[in-house]
Amino acid sequence: MKKTKLGSQGLEVSRIGLGCMGMSDFYGSSEEKDSIRTIHQAIDNGVVFLDTADMYGPFENEKLVGRAIAGRRDGVILATKFGNVRDESGAFLGIRGDAAYVKKSCDASLQRLGVDHIDLYYQHRVDRSTPIEETVSAMADLVKAGKVRYLGLSEASPATIRRAQEIHPISALQTEYSLWTRDPENEILATVRELGIGFVAYSPLGRGILSGQIKSLEDLDENDTRRRHPRFTGENFAKNLELVDKVNEFAKARGATPAQIALAWLLAQGEDIVPIPGTRSTKRLLENIGATEVKLTAEDLAQLEAVFPLGVTAGDRYPDMSTVNG
């Protein structure tokens, strides 16, 4: 597995990472032993960039990741997040970025993960009621204290990114990006590249639809949150499945899987872009790793552009878009 740099401060990660969210939340039930096996398989194959957050579970995903990396801490780059507030029942209580909350959240994450430092600490969502300067100043204090190595933001607007960068260097911006979601190409990518900030692409398989494994809502668990997402409902879903069928055909003609094509497309967008596909399956993990061996030609990229041009996907990314691009 090749490595690449995120940002300009020295953070180096595997060319693709592993998103751990679905092991504990949102995408239906799972077995912890399978998830831990997948994390171990990832590390053994050089996928050492692990992504979690305090809100996943809630709180349970950090504990799971902590158990999985026990005895292997030195071999992983560990990223987690704060800012989306949930209680033990899972209820969403809003977004916070005030200094006291930042520091309290970090200490709690360190304890759950069972580590003495976090490699990359993100603000998960921007708190519009707290100046970004306050939030990032508190995060910078965590760096000074040795609790955090590098700082990141998630779903932040260009203006917010610029203000944050003036307080402390930002190493990574994490935002949804895939063939299915090309919004960052409008302005975000140019901004982070100008500022020397790496880009971490979450949901690089379009919340699973680009894997070719989702043909209908019946393929999703009853408690899977995607059932409530606009892109997975009604006419939007039907239109989006037609787009995915074209990617399936493209992949078959090249001896690859749709997921590998989707990830290879992202990798081709630049060395500064690191996708973090999530999976609970070792089979899917190895399939995703195989994307690093898929080389798309300029003609291939042009054909994918014709199939999935910017803005073609039907429906909003979330049922409530008010909490993104803060």
CSV table of C-alpha atoms in Angstrom, one decimal:
chain,number,residue,atom,x,y,z
A,1,MET,CA,0.0,0.0,0.0
A,2,LYS,CA,1.4,3.3,-1.1
A,3,LYS,CA,1.4,6.3,1.3
A,4,THR,CA,0.6,10.0,0.6
A,5,LYS,CA,0.9,13.2,2.6
A,6,LEU,CA,-2.1,15.0,4.0
A,7,GLY,CA,-1.5,18.7,4.3
A,8,SER,CA,1.8,20.5,4.7
A,9,GLN,CA,2.7,19.6,8.3
A,10,GLY,CA,4.1,16.1,7.8
A,11,LEU,CA,1.0,13.8,8.3
A,12,GLU,CA,1.4,10.7,6.1
A,13,VAL,CA,-1.3,8.2,5.6
A,14,SER,CA,-2.1,5.1,3.5
A,15,ARG,CA,-3.3,5.9,0.0
A,16,ILE,CA,-6.8,4.8,1.1
A,17,GLY,CA,-8.2,4.5,4.6
A,18,LEU,CA,-10.9,2.6,6.4
A,19,GLY,CA,-14.1,4.3,7.5
A,20,CYS,CA,-15.3,2.6,10.6
A,21,MET,CA,-18.7,4.3,11.1
A,22,GLY,CA,-20.8,1.5,9.7
A,23,MET,CA,-19.4,-1.0,12.1
A,24,SER,CA,-21.4,0.6,14.9
A,25,ASP,CA,-24.2,2.8,13.5
A,26,PHE,CA,-26.4,4.0,10.7
A,27,TYR,CA,-26.1,1.1,8.2
A,28,GLY,CA,-27.8,-1.7,10.1
A,29,SER,CA,-26.6,-4.3,12.6
A,30,SER,CA,-23.1,-5.8,12.7
A,31,GLU,CA,-21.0,-8.2,14.7
A,32,GLU,CA,-18.1,-6.7,16.6
A,33,LYS,CA,-15.8,-9.7,15.9
A,34,ASP,CA,-16.3,-9.3,12.2
A,35,SER,CA,-15.5,-5.6,12.4
A,36,ILE,CA,-12.4,-6.1,14.5
A,37,ARG,CA,-11.2,-8.8,12.0
A,38,THR,CA,-11.7,-6.4,9.2
A,39,ILE,CA,-9.7,-3.7,11.0
A,40,HIS,CA,-6.9,-6.2,11.6
A,41,GLN,CA,-7.0,-7.2,8.0
A,42,ALA,CA,-6.8,-3.6,6.9
A,43,ILE,CA,-3.7,-2.9,9.0
A,44,ASP,CA,-2.1,-6.1,7.8
A,45,ASN,CA,-2.6,-4.9,4.2
A,46,GLY,CA,-1.2,-1.5,4.8
A,47,VAL,CA,-4.5,0.4,5.2
A,48,VAL,CA,-3.4,2.1,8.4
A,49,PHE,CA,-5.5,5.2,8.3
A,50,LEU,CA,-8.6,4.5,10.5
A,51,ASP,CA,-11.5,6.9,10.7
A,52,THR,CA,-14.0,7.1,13.6
A,53,ALA,CA,-16.0,9.7,15.6
A,54,ASP,CA,-17.4,10.1,19.0
A,55,MET,CA,-21.0,10.3,17.6
A,56,TYR,CA,-20.8,6.9,15.9
A,57,GLY,CA,-22.7,4.4,18.1
A,58,PRO,CA,-22.9,6.8,19.8
A,59,PHE,CA,-19.5,6.4,21.6
A,60,GLU,CA,-19.4,2.7,20.8
A,61,ASN,CA,-17.3,3.0,17.6
A,62,GLU,CA,-14.4,4.6,19.3
A,63,LYS,CA,-14.4,1.8,21.9
A,64,LEU,CA,-14.5,-0.8,19.1
A,65,VAL,CA,-11.6,0.8,17.3
A,66,GLY,CA,-9.7,1.1,20.5
A,67,ARG,CA,-10.1,-2.6,21.2
A,68,ALA,CA,-9.1,-3.4,17.6
A,69,ILE,CA,-5.9,-1.4,17.8
A,70,ALA,CA,-4.8,-2.5,21.2
A,71,GLY,CA,-1.2,-3.6,20.9
A,72,ARG,CA,-1.0,-2.1,17.4
A,73,ARG,CA,-1.2,1.6,18.1
A,74,ASP,CA,2.1,2.4,16.7
A,75,GLY,CA,1.1,1.0,13.3
A,76,VAL,CA,-1.9,3.1,12.7
A,77,ILE,CA,-2.9,6.7,11.9
A,78,LEU,CA,-5.9,7.3,14.1
A,79,ALA,CA,-8.5,10.0,13.2
A,80,THR,CA,-11.6,10.9,15.2
A,81,LYS,CA,-14.0,13.8,15.4
A,82,PHE,CA,-16.1,15.9,17.8
A,83,GLY,CA,-18.9,18.4,17.3
A,84,ASN,CA,-22.1,16.4,16.6
A,85,VAL,CA,-23.6,16.0,20.1
A,86,ARG,CA,-25.5,12.9,20.9
A,87,ASP,CA,-26.6,11.3,24.2
A,88,GLU,CA,-26.4,7.7,25.2
A,89,SER,CA,-29.8,7.0,23.7
A,90,GLY,CA,-28.6,8.2,20.3
A,91,ALA,CA,-30.6,11.4,20.2
A,92,PHE,CA,-29.0,14.3,18.4
A,93,LEU,CA,-28.6,17.3,20.6
A,94,GLY,CA,-27.1,19.8,18.2
A,95,ILE,CA,-23.6,20.9,17.2
A,96,ARG,CA,-21.0,22.4,19.6
A,97,GLY,CA,-17.6,23.9,19.0
A,98,ASP,CA,-17.0,26.0,22.1
A,99,ALA,CA,-13.6,25.6,23.7
A,100,ALA,CA,-14.8,23.8,26.8
A,101,TYR,CA,-16.6,21.2,24.8
A,102,VAL,CA,-13.7,20.7,22.4
A,103,LYS,CA,-11.3,19.8,25.3
A,104,LYS,CA,-13.9,17.7,27.1
A,105,SER,CA,-14.6,15.8,24.0
A,106,CYS,CA,-11.0,15.1,23.3
A,107,ASP,CA,-10.4,13.7,26.7
A,108,ALA,CA,-13.4,11.5,26.4
A,109,SER,CA,-12.3,10.2,23.0
A,110,LEU,CA,-8.8,9.4,24.3
A,111,GLN,CA,-10.3,7.4,27.1
A,112,ARG,CA,-12.6,5.4,24.9
A,113,LEU,CA,-9.9,4.8,22.3
A,114,GLY,CA,-7.4,3.8,25.0
A,115,VAL,CA,-4.7,5.9,23.6
A,116,ASP,CA,-2.6,8.9,24.8
A,117,HIS,CA,-2.9,10.9,21.5
A,118,ILE,CA,-5.0,11.3,18.4
A,119,ASP,CA,-3.2,11.6,15.1
A,120,LEU,CA,-5.9,13.7,13.3
A,121,TYR,CA,-8.6,15.4,15.2
A,122,TYR,CA,-11.5,16.9,13.2
A,123,GLN,CA,-14.3,19.2,14.0
A,124,HIS,CA,-17.1,17.0,12.6
A,125,ARG,CA,-19.5,19.8,11.8
A,126,VAL,CA,-19.1,23.6,12.1
A,127,ASP,CA,-20.9,25.2,15.1
A,128,ARG,CA,-22.4,28.3,13.6
A,129,SER,CA,-23.0,29.8,17.0
A,130,THR,CA,-19.3,29.6,18.0
A,131,PRO,CA,-16.6,31.5,16.0
A,132,ILE,CA,-14.4,29.1,14.2
A,133,GLU,CA,-11.5,31.0,15.8
A,134,GLU,CA,-12.5,29.8,19.2
A,135,THR,CA,-12.9,26.2,18.1
A,136,VAL,CA,-9.6,26.0,16.3
A,137,SER,CA,-7.8,27.8,19.1
A,138,ALA,CA,-9.0,25.1,21.5
A,139,MET,CA,-7.9,22.4,19.1
A,140,ALA,CA,-4.5,24.1,18.9
A,141,ASP,CA,-4.2,23.9,22.7
A,142,LEU,CA,-4.7,20.2,22.3
A,143,VAL,CA,-1.8,20.0,19.9
A,144,LYS,CA,0.4,22.0,22.4
A,145,ALA,CA,-0.7,19.6,25.2
A,146,GLY,CA,0.4,16.6,23.1
A,147,LYS,CA,-3.1,15.1,23.0
A,148,VAL,CA,-3.5,15.7,19.2
A,149,ARG,CA,-0.9,15.7,16.4
A,150,TYR,CA,-2.8,17.3,13.5
A,151,LEU,CA,-6.0,19.2,13.0
A,152,GLY,CA,-8.9,18.7,10.5
A,153,LEU,CA,-12.3,20.1,9.6
A,154,SER,CA,-15.3,18.3,8.1
A,155,GLU,CA,-17.9,19.8,5.8
A,156,ALA,CA,-16.6,23.3,6.2
A,157,SER,CA,-17.1,26.1,3.7
A,158,PRO,CA,-14.2,27.8,1.9
A,159,ALA,CA,-14.6,30.9,4.1
A,160,THR,CA,-14.5,28.9,7.3
A,161,ILE,CA,-11.5,26.9,6.1
A,162,ARG,CA,-9.6,30.1,5.5
A,163,ARG,CA,-10.4,31.6,8.9
A,164,ALA,CA,-9.4,28.3,10.6
A,165,GLN,CA,-6.1,28.2,8.7
A,166,GLU,CA,-5.2,31.6,10.1
A,167,ILE,CA,-5.4,30.3,13.7
A,168,HIS,CA,-3.6,27.0,13.2
A,169,PRO,CA,-2.5,24.9,10.2
A,170,ILE,CA,-5.2,22.6,9.1
A,171,SER,CA,-3.9,19.3,7.7
A,172,ALA,CA,-7.1,17.8,6.3
A,173,LEU,CA,-10.6,18.6,5.2
A,174,GLN,CA,-13.0,15.7,5.2
A,175,THR,CA,-16.1,16.0,3.0
A,176,GLU,CA,-18.2,13.7,1.0
A,177,TYR,CA,-16.8,13.1,-2.5
A,178,SER,CA,-17.3,10.5,-5.2
A,179,LEU,CA,-18.6,10.1,-8.7
A,180,TRP,CA,-22.1,10.3,-7.0
A,181,THR,CA,-21.2,13.5,-5.1
A,182,ARG,CA,-18.9,15.9,-7.0
A,183,ASP,CA,-19.8,19.1,-5.1
A,184,PRO,CA,-16.3,19.7,-3.8
A,185,GLU,CA,-15.2,20.4,-7.4
A,186,ASN,CA,-17.1,23.7,-7.4
A,187,GLU,CA,-14.9,25.5,-4.9
A,188,ILE,CA,-13.7,23.4,-2.0
A,189,LEU,CA,-10.9,21.5,-3.8
A,190,ALA,CA,-9.4,24.7,-5.1
A,191,THR,CA,-9.4,26.3,-1.7
A,192,VAL,CA,-7.7,23.4,0.1
A,193,ARG,CA,-5.1,23.0,-2.6
A,194,GLU,CA,-4.3,26.7,-2.4
A,195,LEU,CA,-3.8,26.4,1.3
A,196,GLY,CA,-1.9,23.2,1.3
A,197,ILE,CA,-4.6,21.1,3.0
A,198,GLY,CA,-5.2,17.5,2.2
A,199,PHE,CA,-8.7,16.2,1.3
A,200,VAL,CA,-10.2,13.1,2.8
A,201,ALA,CA,-13.2,11.8,0.8
A,202,TYR,CA,-15.9,10.1,2.9
A,203,SER,CA,-18.6,8.0,1.4
A,204,PRO,CA,-16.4,7.5,-1.7
A,205,LEU,CA,-18.7,4.7,-2.9
A,206,GLY,CA,-21.8,6.9,-2.7
A,207,ARG,CA,-23.0,5.4,0.6
A,208,GLY,CA,-22.6,2.0,-1.0
A,209,ILE,CA,-24.6,2.5,-4.2
A,210,LEU,CA,-21.5,2.6,-6.4
A,211,SER,CA,-20.5,-0.9,-5.2
A,212,GLY,CA,-23.3,-2.2,-7.4
A,213,GLN,CA,-24.7,-4.2,-4.5
A,214,ILE,CA,-27.8,-2.1,-3.8
A,215,LYS,CA,-30.5,-2.8,-6.3
A,216,SER,CA,-33.5,-1.8,-4.2
A,217,LEU,CA,-34.4,-0.6,-0.7
A,218,GLU,CA,-34.9,-4.3,0.2
A,219,ASP,CA,-31.2,-4.6,0.1
A,220,LEU,CA,-31.0,-2.3,3.1
A,221,ASP,CA,-31.8,-3.2,6.7
A,222,GLU,CA,-35.0,-1.8,8.0
A,223,ASN,CA,-33.1,0.5,10.4
A,224,ASP,CA,-30.6,1.7,7.8
A,225,THR,CA,-30.7,5.5,7.7
A,226,ARG,CA,-30.1,5.5,3.9
A,227,ARG,CA,-33.8,4.7,3.6
A,228,ARG,CA,-34.5,8.3,4.6
A,229,HIS,CA,-32.0,9.9,2.3
A,230,PRO,CA,-33.4,11.8,-0.6
A,231,ARG,CA,-31.1,10.0,-3.1
A,232,PHE,CA,-32.5,6.6,-2.0
A,233,THR,CA,-36.2,7.5,-2.3
A,234,GLY,CA,-38.8,7.5,-5.1
A,235,GLU,CA,-37.9,8.8,-8.6
A,236,ASN,CA,-34.5,9.9,-7.3
A,237,PHE,CA,-33.5,6.4,-6.5
A,238,ALA,CA,-34.7,5.0,-9.8
A,239,LYS,CA,-32.7,7.7,-11.7
A,240,ASN,CA,-29.6,7.1,-9.7
A,241,LEU,CA,-29.7,3.4,-10.2
A,242,GLU,CA,-29.7,4.0,-13.9
A,243,LEU,CA,-26.5,6.0,-13.5
A,244,VAL,CA,-24.9,3.2,-11.5
A,245,ASP,CA,-25.8,0.6,-14.1
A,246,LYS,CA,-23.6,2.5,-16.5
A,247,VAL,CA,-20.7,2.3,-14.1
A,248,ASN,CA,-21.4,-1.4,-13.7
A,249,GLU,CA,-21.1,-1.9,-17.5
A,250,PHE,CA,-17.9,0.2,-17.5
A,251,ALA,CA,-16.3,-1.9,-14.8
A,252,LYS,CA,-17.3,-5.2,-16.3
A,253,ALA,CA,-15.7,-4.2,-19.6
A,254,ARG,CA,-12.4,-3.5,-17.8
A,255,GLY,CA,-12.3,-6.6,-15.5
A,256,ALA,CA,-12.9,-4.6,-12.4
A,257,THR,CA,-15.7,-4.2,-9.9
A,258,PRO,CA,-17.8,-1.0,-9.8
A,259,ALA,CA,-16.4,-0.2,-6.4
A,260,GLN,CA,-12.9,-0.4,-7.7
A,261,ILE,CA,-13.7,1.9,-10.6
A,262,ALA,CA,-15.3,4.4,-8.3
A,263,LEU,CA,-12.3,4.4,-6.0
A,264,ALA,CA,-9.8,4.5,-8.9
A,265,TRP,CA,-11.6,7.5,-10.2
A,266,LEU,CA,-11.1,9.3,-6.9
A,267,LEU,CA,-7.5,8.3,-6.7
A,268,ALA,CA,-7.0,9.7,-10.2
A,269,GLN,CA,-8.2,13.1,-9.0
A,270,GLY,CA,-5.0,13.8,-7.2
A,271,GLU,CA,-2.4,12.5,-4.7
A,272,ASP,CA,-3.8,14.8,-2.1
A,273,ILE,CA,-7.2,13.0,-2.1
A,274,VAL,CA,-7.6,10.1,0.2
A,275,PRO,CA,-10.8,8.0,0.1
A,276,ILE,CA,-11.9,6.2,3.2
A,277,PRO,CA,-14.4,3.6,2.1
A,278,GLY,CA,-16.2,1.9,5.0
A,279,THR,CA,-16.9,-1.8,5.2
A,280,ARG,CA,-17.5,-4.5,7.8
A,281,SER,CA,-16.4,-7.3,5.4
A,282,THR,CA,-12.9,-8.5,4.8
A,283,LYS,CA,-13.9,-9.5,1.3
A,284,ARG,CA,-15.1,-5.9,0.5
A,285,LEU,CA,-12.0,-4.5,2.2
A,286,LEU,CA,-9.7,-6.5,-0.1
A,287,GLU,CA,-11.8,-5.5,-3.1
A,288,ASN,CA,-11.4,-1.9,-2.2
A,289,ILE,CA,-7.6,-2.3,-1.7
A,290,GLY,CA,-7.5,-3.7,-5.3
A,291,ALA,CA,-8.6,-0.3,-6.6
A,292,THR,CA,-5.1,1.0,-6.1
A,293,GLU,CA,-4.0,-1.4,-8.9
A,294,VAL,CA,-6.7,-0.1,-11.3
A,295,LYS,CA,-5.2,2.5,-13.7
A,296,LEU,CA,-7.7,4.6,-15.6
A,297,THR,CA,-6.6,6.2,-18.9
A,298,ALA,CA,-7.5,9.7,-20.0
A,299,GLU,CA,-10.2,8.1,-22.2
A,300,ASP,CA,-11.6,6.1,-19.3
A,301,LEU,CA,-11.8,9.2,-17.2
A,302,ALA,CA,-13.6,11.0,-20.1
A,303,GLN,CA,-16.1,8.2,-20.4
A,304,LEU,CA,-16.8,8.3,-16.6
A,305,GLU,CA,-17.2,12.1,-16.9
A,306,ALA,CA,-19.8,11.6,-19.6
A,307,VAL,CA,-21.7,9.1,-17.4
A,308,PHE,CA,-21.5,11.0,-14.1
A,309,PRO,CA,-21.0,14.7,-14.8
A,310,LEU,CA,-21.1,17.2,-12.0
A,311,GLY,CA,-24.6,17.6,-10.6
A,312,VAL,CA,-26.2,14.7,-12.4
A,313,THR,CA,-27.2,12.7,-9.2
A,314,ALA,CA,-30.8,13.2,-8.2
A,315,GLY,CA,-31.6,14.4,-4.7
A,316,ASP,CA,-29.9,16.1,-1.8
A,317,ARG,CA,-27.1,14.3,0.1
A,318,TYR,CA,-28.9,14.5,3.4
A,319,PRO,CA,-32.6,14.8,4.5
A,320,ASP,CA,-31.5,18.0,6.2
A,321,MET,CA,-28.7,19.9,4.5
A,322,SER,CA,-28.5,22.7,7.0
A,323,THR,CA,-25.7,21.1,9.0
A,324,VAL,CA,-23.2,20.9,6.2
A,325,ASN,CA,-20.9,23.4,4.5
A,326,GLY,CA,-20.8,25.5,7.7
